[in-house]
Tab-separated table of C-alpha atoms (C1' of nucleotides) in Angstrom:
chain	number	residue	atom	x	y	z
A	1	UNK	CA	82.900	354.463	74.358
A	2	UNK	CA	83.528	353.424	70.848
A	3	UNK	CA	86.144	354.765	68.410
A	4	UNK	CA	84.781	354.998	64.993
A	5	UNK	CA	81.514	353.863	64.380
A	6	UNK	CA	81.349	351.064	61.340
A	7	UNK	CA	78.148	349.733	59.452
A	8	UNK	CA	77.444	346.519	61.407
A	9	UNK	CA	76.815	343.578	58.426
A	10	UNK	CA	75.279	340.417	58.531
A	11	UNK	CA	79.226	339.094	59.348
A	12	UNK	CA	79.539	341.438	62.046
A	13	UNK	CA	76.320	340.225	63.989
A	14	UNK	CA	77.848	336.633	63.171
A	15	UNK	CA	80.827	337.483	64.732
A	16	UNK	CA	79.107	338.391	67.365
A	17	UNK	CA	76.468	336.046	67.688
A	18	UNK	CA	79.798	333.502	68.082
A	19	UNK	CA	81.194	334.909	70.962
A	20	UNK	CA	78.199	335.480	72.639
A	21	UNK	CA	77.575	331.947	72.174
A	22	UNK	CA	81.118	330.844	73.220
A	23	UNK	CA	82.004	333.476	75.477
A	24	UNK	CA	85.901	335.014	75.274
A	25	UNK	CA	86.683	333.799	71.723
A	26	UNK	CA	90.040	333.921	69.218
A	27	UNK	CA	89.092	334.236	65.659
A	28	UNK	CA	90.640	330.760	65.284
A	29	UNK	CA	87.735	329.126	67.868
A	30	UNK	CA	85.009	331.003	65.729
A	31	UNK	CA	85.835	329.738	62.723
A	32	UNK	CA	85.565	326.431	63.866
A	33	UNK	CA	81.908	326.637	65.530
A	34	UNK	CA	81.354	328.931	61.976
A	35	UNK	CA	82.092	326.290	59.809
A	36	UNK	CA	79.971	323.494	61.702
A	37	UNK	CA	77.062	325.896	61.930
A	38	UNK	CA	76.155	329.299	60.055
A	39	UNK	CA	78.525	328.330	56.729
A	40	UNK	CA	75.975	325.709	56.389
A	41	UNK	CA	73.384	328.592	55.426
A	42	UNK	CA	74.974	331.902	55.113
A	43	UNK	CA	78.720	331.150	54.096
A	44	UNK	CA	81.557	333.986	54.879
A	45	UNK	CA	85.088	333.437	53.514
A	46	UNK	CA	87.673	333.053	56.033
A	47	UNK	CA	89.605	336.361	55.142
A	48	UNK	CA	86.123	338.559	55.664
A	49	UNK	CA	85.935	336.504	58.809
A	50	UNK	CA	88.978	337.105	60.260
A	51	UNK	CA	89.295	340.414	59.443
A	52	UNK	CA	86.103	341.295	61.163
A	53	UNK	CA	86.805	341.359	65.130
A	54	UNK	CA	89.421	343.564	64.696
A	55	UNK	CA	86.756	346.275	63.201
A	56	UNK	CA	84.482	345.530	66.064
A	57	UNK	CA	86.838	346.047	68.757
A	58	UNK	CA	87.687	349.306	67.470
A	59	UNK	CA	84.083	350.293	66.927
A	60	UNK	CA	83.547	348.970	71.215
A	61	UNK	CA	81.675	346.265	70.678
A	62	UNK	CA	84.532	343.803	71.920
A	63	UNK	CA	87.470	344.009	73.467
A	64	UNK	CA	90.896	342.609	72.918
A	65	UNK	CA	92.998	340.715	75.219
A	66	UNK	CA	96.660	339.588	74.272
A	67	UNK	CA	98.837	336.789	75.217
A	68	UNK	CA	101.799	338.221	75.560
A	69	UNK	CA	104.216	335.234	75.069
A	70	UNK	CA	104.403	332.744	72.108
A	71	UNK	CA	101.807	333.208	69.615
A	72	UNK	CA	100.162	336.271	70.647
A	73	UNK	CA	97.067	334.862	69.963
A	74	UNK	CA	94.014	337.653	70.518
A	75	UNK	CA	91.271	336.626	72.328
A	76	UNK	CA	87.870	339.043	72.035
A	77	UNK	CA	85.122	339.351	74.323
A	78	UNK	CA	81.895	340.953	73.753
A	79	UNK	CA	80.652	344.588	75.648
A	80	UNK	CA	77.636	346.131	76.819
A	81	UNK	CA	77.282	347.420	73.450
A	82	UNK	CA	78.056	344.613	71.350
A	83	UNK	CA	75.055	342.345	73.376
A	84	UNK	CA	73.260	345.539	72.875
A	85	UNK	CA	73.209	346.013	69.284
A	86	UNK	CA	73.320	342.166	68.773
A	87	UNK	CA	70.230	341.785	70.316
A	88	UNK	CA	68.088	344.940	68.804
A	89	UNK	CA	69.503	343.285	65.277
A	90	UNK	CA	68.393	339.454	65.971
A	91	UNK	CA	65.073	341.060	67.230
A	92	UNK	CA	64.069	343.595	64.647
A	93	UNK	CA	66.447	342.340	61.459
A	94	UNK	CA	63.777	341.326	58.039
A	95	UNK	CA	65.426	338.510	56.777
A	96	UNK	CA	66.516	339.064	52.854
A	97	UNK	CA	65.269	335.957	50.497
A	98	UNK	CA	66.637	332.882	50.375
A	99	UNK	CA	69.013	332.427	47.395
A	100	UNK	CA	70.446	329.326	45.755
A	101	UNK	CA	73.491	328.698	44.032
A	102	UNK	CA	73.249	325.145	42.551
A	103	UNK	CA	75.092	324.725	39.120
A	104	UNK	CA	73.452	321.171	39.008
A	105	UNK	CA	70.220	322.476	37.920
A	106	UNK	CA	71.820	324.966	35.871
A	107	UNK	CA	72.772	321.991	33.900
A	108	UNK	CA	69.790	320.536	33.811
A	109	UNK	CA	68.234	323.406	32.847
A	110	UNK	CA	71.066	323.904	29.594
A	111	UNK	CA	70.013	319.875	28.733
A	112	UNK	CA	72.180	317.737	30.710
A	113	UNK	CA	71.163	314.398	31.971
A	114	UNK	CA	69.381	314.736	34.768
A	115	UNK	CA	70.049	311.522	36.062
A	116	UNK	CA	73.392	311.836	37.306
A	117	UNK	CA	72.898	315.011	39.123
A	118	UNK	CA	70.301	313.892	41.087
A	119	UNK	CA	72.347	311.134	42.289
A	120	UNK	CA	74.830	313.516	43.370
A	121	UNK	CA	72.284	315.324	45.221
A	122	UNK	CA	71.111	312.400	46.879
A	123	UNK	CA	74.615	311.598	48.078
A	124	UNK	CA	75.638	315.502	48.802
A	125	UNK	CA	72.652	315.666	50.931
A	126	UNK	CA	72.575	312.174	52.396
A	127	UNK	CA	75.860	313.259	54.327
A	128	UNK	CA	75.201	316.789	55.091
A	129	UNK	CA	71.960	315.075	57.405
A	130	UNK	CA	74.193	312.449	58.544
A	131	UNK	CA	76.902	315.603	59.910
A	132	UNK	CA	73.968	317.899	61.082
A	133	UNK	CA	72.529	314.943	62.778
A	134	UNK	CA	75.216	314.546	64.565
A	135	UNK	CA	75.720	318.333	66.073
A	136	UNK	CA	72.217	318.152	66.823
A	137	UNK	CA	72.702	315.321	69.003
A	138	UNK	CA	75.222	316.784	70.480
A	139	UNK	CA	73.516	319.996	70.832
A	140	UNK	CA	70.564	318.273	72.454
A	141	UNK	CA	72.694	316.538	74.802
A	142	UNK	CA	74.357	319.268	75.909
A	143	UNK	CA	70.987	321.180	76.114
A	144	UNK	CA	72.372	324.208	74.019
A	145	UNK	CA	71.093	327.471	73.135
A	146	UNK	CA	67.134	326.969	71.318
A	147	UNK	CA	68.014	328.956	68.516
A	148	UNK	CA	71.289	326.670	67.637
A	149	UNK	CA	68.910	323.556	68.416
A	150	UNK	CA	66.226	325.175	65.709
A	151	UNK	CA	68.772	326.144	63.172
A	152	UNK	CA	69.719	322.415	63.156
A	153	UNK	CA	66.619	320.899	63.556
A	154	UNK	CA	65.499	322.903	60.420
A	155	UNK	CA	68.847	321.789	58.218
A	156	UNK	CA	68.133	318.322	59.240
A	157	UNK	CA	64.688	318.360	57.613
A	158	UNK	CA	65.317	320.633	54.738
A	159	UNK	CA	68.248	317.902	54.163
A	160	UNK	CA	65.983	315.210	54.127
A	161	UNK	CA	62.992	316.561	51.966
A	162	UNK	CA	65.870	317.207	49.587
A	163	UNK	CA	66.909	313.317	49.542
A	164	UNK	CA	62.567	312.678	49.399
A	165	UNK	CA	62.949	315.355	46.065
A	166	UNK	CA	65.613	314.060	44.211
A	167	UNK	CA	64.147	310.544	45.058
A	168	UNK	CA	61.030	311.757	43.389
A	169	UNK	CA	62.537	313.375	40.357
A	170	UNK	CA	64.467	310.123	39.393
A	171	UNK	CA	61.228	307.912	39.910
A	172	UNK	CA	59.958	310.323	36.979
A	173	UNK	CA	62.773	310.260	34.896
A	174	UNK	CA	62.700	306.675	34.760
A	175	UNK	CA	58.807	306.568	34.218
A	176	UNK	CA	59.305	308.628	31.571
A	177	UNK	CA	62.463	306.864	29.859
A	178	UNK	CA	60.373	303.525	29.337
B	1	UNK	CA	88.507	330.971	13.882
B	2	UNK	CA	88.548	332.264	17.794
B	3	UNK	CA	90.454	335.707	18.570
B	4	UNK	CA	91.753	335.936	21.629
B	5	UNK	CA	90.996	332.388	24.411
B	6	UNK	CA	89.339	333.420	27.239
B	7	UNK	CA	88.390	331.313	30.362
B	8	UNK	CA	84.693	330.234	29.809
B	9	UNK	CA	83.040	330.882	33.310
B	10	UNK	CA	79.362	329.274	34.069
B	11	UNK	CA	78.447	332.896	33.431
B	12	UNK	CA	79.400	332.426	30.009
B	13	UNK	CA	77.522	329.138	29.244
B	14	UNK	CA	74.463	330.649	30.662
B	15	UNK	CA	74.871	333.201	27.475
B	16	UNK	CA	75.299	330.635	25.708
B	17	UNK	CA	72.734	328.239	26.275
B	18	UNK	CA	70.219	330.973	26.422
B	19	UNK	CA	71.272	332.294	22.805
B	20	UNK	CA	70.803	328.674	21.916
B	21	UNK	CA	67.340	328.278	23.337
B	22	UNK	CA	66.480	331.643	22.041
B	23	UNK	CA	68.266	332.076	18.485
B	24	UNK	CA	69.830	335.257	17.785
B	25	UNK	CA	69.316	337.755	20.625
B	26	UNK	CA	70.073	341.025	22.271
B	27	UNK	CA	71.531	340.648	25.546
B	28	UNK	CA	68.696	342.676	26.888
B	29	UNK	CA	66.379	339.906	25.779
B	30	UNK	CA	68.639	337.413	27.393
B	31	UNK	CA	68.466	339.241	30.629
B	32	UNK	CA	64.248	338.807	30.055
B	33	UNK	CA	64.941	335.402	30.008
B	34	UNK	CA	67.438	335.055	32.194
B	35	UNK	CA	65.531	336.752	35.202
B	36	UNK	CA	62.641	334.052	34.691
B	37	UNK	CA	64.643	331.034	34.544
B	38	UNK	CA	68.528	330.641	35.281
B	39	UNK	CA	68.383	333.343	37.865
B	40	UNK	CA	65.950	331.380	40.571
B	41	UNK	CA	68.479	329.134	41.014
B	42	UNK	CA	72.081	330.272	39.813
B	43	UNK	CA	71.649	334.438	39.907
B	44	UNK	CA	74.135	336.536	37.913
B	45	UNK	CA	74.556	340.240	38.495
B	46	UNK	CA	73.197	342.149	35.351
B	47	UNK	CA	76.529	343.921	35.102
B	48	UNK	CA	78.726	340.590	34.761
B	49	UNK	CA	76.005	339.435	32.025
B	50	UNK	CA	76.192	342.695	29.550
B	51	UNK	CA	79.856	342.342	29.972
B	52	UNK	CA	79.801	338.312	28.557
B	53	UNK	CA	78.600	338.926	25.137
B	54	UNK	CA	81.285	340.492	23.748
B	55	UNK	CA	83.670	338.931	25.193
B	56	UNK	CA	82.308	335.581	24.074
B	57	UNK	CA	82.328	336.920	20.506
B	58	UNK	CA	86.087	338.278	20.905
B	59	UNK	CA	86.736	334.215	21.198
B	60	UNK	CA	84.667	333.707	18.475
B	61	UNK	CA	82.185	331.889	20.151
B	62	UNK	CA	79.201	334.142	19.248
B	63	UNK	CA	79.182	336.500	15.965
B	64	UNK	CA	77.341	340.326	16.692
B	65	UNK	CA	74.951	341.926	14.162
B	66	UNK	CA	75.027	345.587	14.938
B	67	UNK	CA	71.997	347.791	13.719
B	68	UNK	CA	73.044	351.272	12.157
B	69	UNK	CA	70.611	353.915	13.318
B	70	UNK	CA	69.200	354.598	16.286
B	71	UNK	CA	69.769	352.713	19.120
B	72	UNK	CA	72.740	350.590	17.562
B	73	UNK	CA	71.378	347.185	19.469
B	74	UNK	CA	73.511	344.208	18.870
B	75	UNK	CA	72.218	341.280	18.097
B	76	UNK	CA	74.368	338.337	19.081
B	77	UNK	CA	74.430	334.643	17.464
B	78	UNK	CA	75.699	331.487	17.998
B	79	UNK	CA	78.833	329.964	16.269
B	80	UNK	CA	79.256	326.145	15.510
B	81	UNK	CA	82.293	326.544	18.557
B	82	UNK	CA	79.553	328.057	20.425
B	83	UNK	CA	77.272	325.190	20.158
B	84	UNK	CA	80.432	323.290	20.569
B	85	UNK	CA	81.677	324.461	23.781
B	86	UNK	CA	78.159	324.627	25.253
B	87	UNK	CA	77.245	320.633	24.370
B	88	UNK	CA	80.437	319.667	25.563
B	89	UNK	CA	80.420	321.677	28.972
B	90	UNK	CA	76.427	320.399	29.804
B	91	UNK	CA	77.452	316.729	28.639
B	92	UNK	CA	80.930	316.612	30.859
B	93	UNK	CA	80.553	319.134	33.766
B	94	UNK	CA	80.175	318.133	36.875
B	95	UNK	CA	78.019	320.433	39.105
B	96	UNK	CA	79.714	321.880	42.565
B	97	UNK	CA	77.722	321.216	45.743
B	98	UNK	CA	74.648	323.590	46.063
B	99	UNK	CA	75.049	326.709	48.627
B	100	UNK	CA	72.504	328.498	50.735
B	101	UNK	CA	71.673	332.121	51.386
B	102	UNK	CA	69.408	332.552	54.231
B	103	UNK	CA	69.059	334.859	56.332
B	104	UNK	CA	66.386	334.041	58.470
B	105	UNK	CA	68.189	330.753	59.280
B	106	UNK	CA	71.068	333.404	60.488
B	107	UNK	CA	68.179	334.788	62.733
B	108	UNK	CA	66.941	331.864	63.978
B	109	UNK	CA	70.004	330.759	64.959
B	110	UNK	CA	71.108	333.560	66.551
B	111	UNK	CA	67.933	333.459	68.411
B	112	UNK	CA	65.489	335.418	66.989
B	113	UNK	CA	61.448	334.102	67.301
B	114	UNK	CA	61.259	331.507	64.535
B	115	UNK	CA	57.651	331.822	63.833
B	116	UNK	CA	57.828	335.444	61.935
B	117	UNK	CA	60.731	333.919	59.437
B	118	UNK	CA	58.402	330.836	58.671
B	119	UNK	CA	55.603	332.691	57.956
B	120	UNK	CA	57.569	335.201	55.591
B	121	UNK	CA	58.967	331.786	54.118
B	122	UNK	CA	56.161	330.184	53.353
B	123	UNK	CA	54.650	333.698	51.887
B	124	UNK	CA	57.924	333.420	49.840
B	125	UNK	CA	57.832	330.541	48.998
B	126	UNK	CA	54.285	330.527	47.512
B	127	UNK	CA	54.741	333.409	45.672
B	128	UNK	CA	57.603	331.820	43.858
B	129	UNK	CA	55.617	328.836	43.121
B	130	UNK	CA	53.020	330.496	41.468
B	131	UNK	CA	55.324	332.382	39.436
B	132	UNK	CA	57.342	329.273	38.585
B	133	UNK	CA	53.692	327.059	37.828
B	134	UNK	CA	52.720	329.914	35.377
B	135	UNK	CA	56.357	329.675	33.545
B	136	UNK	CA	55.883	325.861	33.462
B	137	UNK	CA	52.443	325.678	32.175
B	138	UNK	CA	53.192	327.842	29.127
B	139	UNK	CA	56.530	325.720	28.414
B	140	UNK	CA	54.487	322.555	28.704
B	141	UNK	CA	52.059	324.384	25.781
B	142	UNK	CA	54.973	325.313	23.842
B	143	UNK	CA	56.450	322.497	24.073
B	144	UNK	CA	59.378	323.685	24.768
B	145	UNK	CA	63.219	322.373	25.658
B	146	UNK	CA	62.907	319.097	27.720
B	147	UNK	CA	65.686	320.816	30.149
B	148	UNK	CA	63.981	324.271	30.762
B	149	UNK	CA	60.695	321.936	31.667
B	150	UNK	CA	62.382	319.872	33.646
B	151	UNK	CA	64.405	322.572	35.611
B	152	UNK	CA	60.512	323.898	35.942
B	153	UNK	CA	58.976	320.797	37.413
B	154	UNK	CA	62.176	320.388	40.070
B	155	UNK	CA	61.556	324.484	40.823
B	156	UNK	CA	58.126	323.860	41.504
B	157	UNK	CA	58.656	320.530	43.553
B	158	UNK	CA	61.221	322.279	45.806
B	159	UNK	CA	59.165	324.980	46.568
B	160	UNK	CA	56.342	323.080	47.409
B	161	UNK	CA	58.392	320.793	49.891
B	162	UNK	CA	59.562	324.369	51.454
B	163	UNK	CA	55.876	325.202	52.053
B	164	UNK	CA	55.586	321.919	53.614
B	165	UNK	CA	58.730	322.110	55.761
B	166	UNK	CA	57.990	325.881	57.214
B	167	UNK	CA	54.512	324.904	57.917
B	168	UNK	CA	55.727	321.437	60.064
B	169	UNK	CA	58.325	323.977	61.751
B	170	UNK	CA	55.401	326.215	62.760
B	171	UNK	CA	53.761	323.650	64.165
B	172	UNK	CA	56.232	322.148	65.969
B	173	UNK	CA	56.911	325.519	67.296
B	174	UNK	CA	53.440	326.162	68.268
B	175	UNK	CA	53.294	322.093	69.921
B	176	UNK	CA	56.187	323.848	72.097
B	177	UNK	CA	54.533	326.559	73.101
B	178	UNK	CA	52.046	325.374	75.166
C	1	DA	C1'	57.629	370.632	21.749
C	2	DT	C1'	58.161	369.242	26.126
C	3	DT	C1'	57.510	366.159	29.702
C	4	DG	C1'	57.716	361.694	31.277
C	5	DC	C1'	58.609	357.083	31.153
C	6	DA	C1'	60.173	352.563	29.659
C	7	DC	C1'	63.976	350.791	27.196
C	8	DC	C1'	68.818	349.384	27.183
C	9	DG	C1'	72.550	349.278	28.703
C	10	DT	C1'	77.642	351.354	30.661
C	11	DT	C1'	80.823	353.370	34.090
C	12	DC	C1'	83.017	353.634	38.217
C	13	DG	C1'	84.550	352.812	42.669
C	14	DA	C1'	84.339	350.153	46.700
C	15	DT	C1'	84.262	345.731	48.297
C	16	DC	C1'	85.275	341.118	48.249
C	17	DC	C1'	87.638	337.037	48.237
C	18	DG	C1'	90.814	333.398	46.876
C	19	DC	C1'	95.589	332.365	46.410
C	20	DA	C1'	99.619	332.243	48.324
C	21	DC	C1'	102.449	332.878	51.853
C	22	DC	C1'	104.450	333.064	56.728
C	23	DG	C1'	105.713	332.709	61.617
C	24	DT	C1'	104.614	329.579	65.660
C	25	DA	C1'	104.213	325.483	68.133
C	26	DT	C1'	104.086	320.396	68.590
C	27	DG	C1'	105.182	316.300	67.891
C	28	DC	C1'	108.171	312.385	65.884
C	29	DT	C1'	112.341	310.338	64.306
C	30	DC	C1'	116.999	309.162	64.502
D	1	DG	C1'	118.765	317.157	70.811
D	2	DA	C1'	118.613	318.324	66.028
D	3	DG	C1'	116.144	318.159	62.224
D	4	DC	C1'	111.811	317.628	59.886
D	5	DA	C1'	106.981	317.183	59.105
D	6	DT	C1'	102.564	318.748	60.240
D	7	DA	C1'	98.951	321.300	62.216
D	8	DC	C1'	97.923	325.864	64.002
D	9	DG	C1'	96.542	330.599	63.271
D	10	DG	C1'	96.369	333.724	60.653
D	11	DT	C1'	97.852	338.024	56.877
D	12	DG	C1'	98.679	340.512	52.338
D	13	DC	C1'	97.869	341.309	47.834
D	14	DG	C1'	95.757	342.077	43.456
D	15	DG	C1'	92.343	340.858	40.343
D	16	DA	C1'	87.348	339.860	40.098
D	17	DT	C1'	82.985	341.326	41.269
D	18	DC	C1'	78.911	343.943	41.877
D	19	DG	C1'	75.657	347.494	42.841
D	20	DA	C1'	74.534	352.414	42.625
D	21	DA	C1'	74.201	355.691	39.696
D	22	DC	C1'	74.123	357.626	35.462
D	23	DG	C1'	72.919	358.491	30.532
D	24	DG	C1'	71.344	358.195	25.825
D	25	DT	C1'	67.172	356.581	22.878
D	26	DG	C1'	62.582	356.111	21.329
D	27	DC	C1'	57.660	356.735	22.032
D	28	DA	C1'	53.233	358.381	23.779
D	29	DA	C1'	50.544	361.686	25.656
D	30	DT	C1'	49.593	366.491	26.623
DNA sequence: ATTGCACCGTTCGATCCGCACCGTATGCTC
DNA sequence: GAGCATACGGTGCGGATCGAACGGTGCAAT
């Protein structure tokens, strides 16, 4: 039974989407598979993050167990009803649009050089493939969940038609510079 | 001379650089312009952007032309320390690392069926195109600001290689299918 | 002259989020 | 074995942010 019932947000279903992963989880663990996965597309600060079990397990959708010595680390675990709503949200959830933060083109945009920040790009990008590259090898190895193995088979190629752009859009600045 | 200093955010050289494109403007005009430009790829919450022009001219950074009857717009204009602090931002900054906001990667990974978030993508993703190849083709008539073209041509580009991507993801999906 | 609607913002309150801090363990050094 | 550095594993606070909602102004049509 839960105790108060919360609005479940796109962290919450994160949160759980982790664990359910993972299995029995401390906040700690989840921020370390968060950071090497889901920050990559939908970032959450660490202080929204780590507040967020807590909420859950009151609401019933995990539970709490305690060490009792030393560092009293918590460890959560989903319920019934965290699966439950975890999977109606994965399964019916619209996705919002896509939306971009990237002050590089901002500058462009205002009249910088374009030059520069497309060499940036180009290196930015070149080692965000080389990282995903490597979980997705791992992933593959391991013969991990399909949706982690899409997720990262997606960043990898959105990473590399990024390198293919900014490759493009330097070959034209220099075309047009002569 | 500048009244009080305040700490210039990218929010305010976005006023700034749009006032500069534009010449002496309301800030509801800016927000006209904003929405079809800087927004696609650095979005700013209509609430933080009224709130920028005055504070910009408190620093003396933009001067405000008030009309007397009726609906008392103000017009706002750029100061040589505008211009100033504008040039020297574009020609010095250097641009953070770009950030993501998707949601249907968040689905995928959590492992909903990939092939409704493609399709919704690519719809997307055509829609902005069009929108963006309409913006570009009447810039490229104006002849307008080398920067706002160029941010155009990279727009366009990007979402054309996001077409591209979600349709190879479909069909990779659809390979594994049978 | 009243309704209705687009224009043009502003207010307010909840949420967020980054900075700074803090106790706990685990070496590692002497 | 005492002291110190470093990584672990978070928490608290207070300002920044942001979206929902509101509200006045002009204008056109009825």
């Amino acid at each position: 039974m839960p105790g108060q019932d919360i609005k479940l947000t796109s962290t919450s279903y994160i949160v759980l989407g982790l664990i359910d992963l993972r299995g029995p989880s401390t906040p700690y663990d989840l921020k370390g598979l968060l950071e090497q996965s889901v920050a990559n597309f939908w970032p959450v600060p660490h202080t929204t993050f780590y507040a967020e079990p807590d909420r859950l397990a009151g609401a019933g959708y995990l539970t709490i167990d305690q060490e009792q010595g030393g560092r009293r680390r918590k460890t959560y675990e989903i319920t019934p009803a965290g699966t439950d709503a975890l999977r109606t949200w994965v399964q019916t959830a619209e996705a919002s649009s896509p939306v971009m933060h990237d002050e590089g083109m901002l500058l462009v945009f205002l009249g910088a050089d374009p030059e520069p920040v497309n060499r940036a790009r180009i290196v930015w990008h070149t080692e965000k493939l080389t990282e995903l590259e490597g979980y997705l090898d791992r992933q593959v190895k391991a013969n991990g969940p399909a949706g982690v193995i899409r997720s990262l088979i997606a960043g990898t190629m959105y990473h590399r038609m990024c390198i293919e752009m900014h490759e493009k859009l330097l070959a034209l600045s220099d075309a047009s510079a002569e």
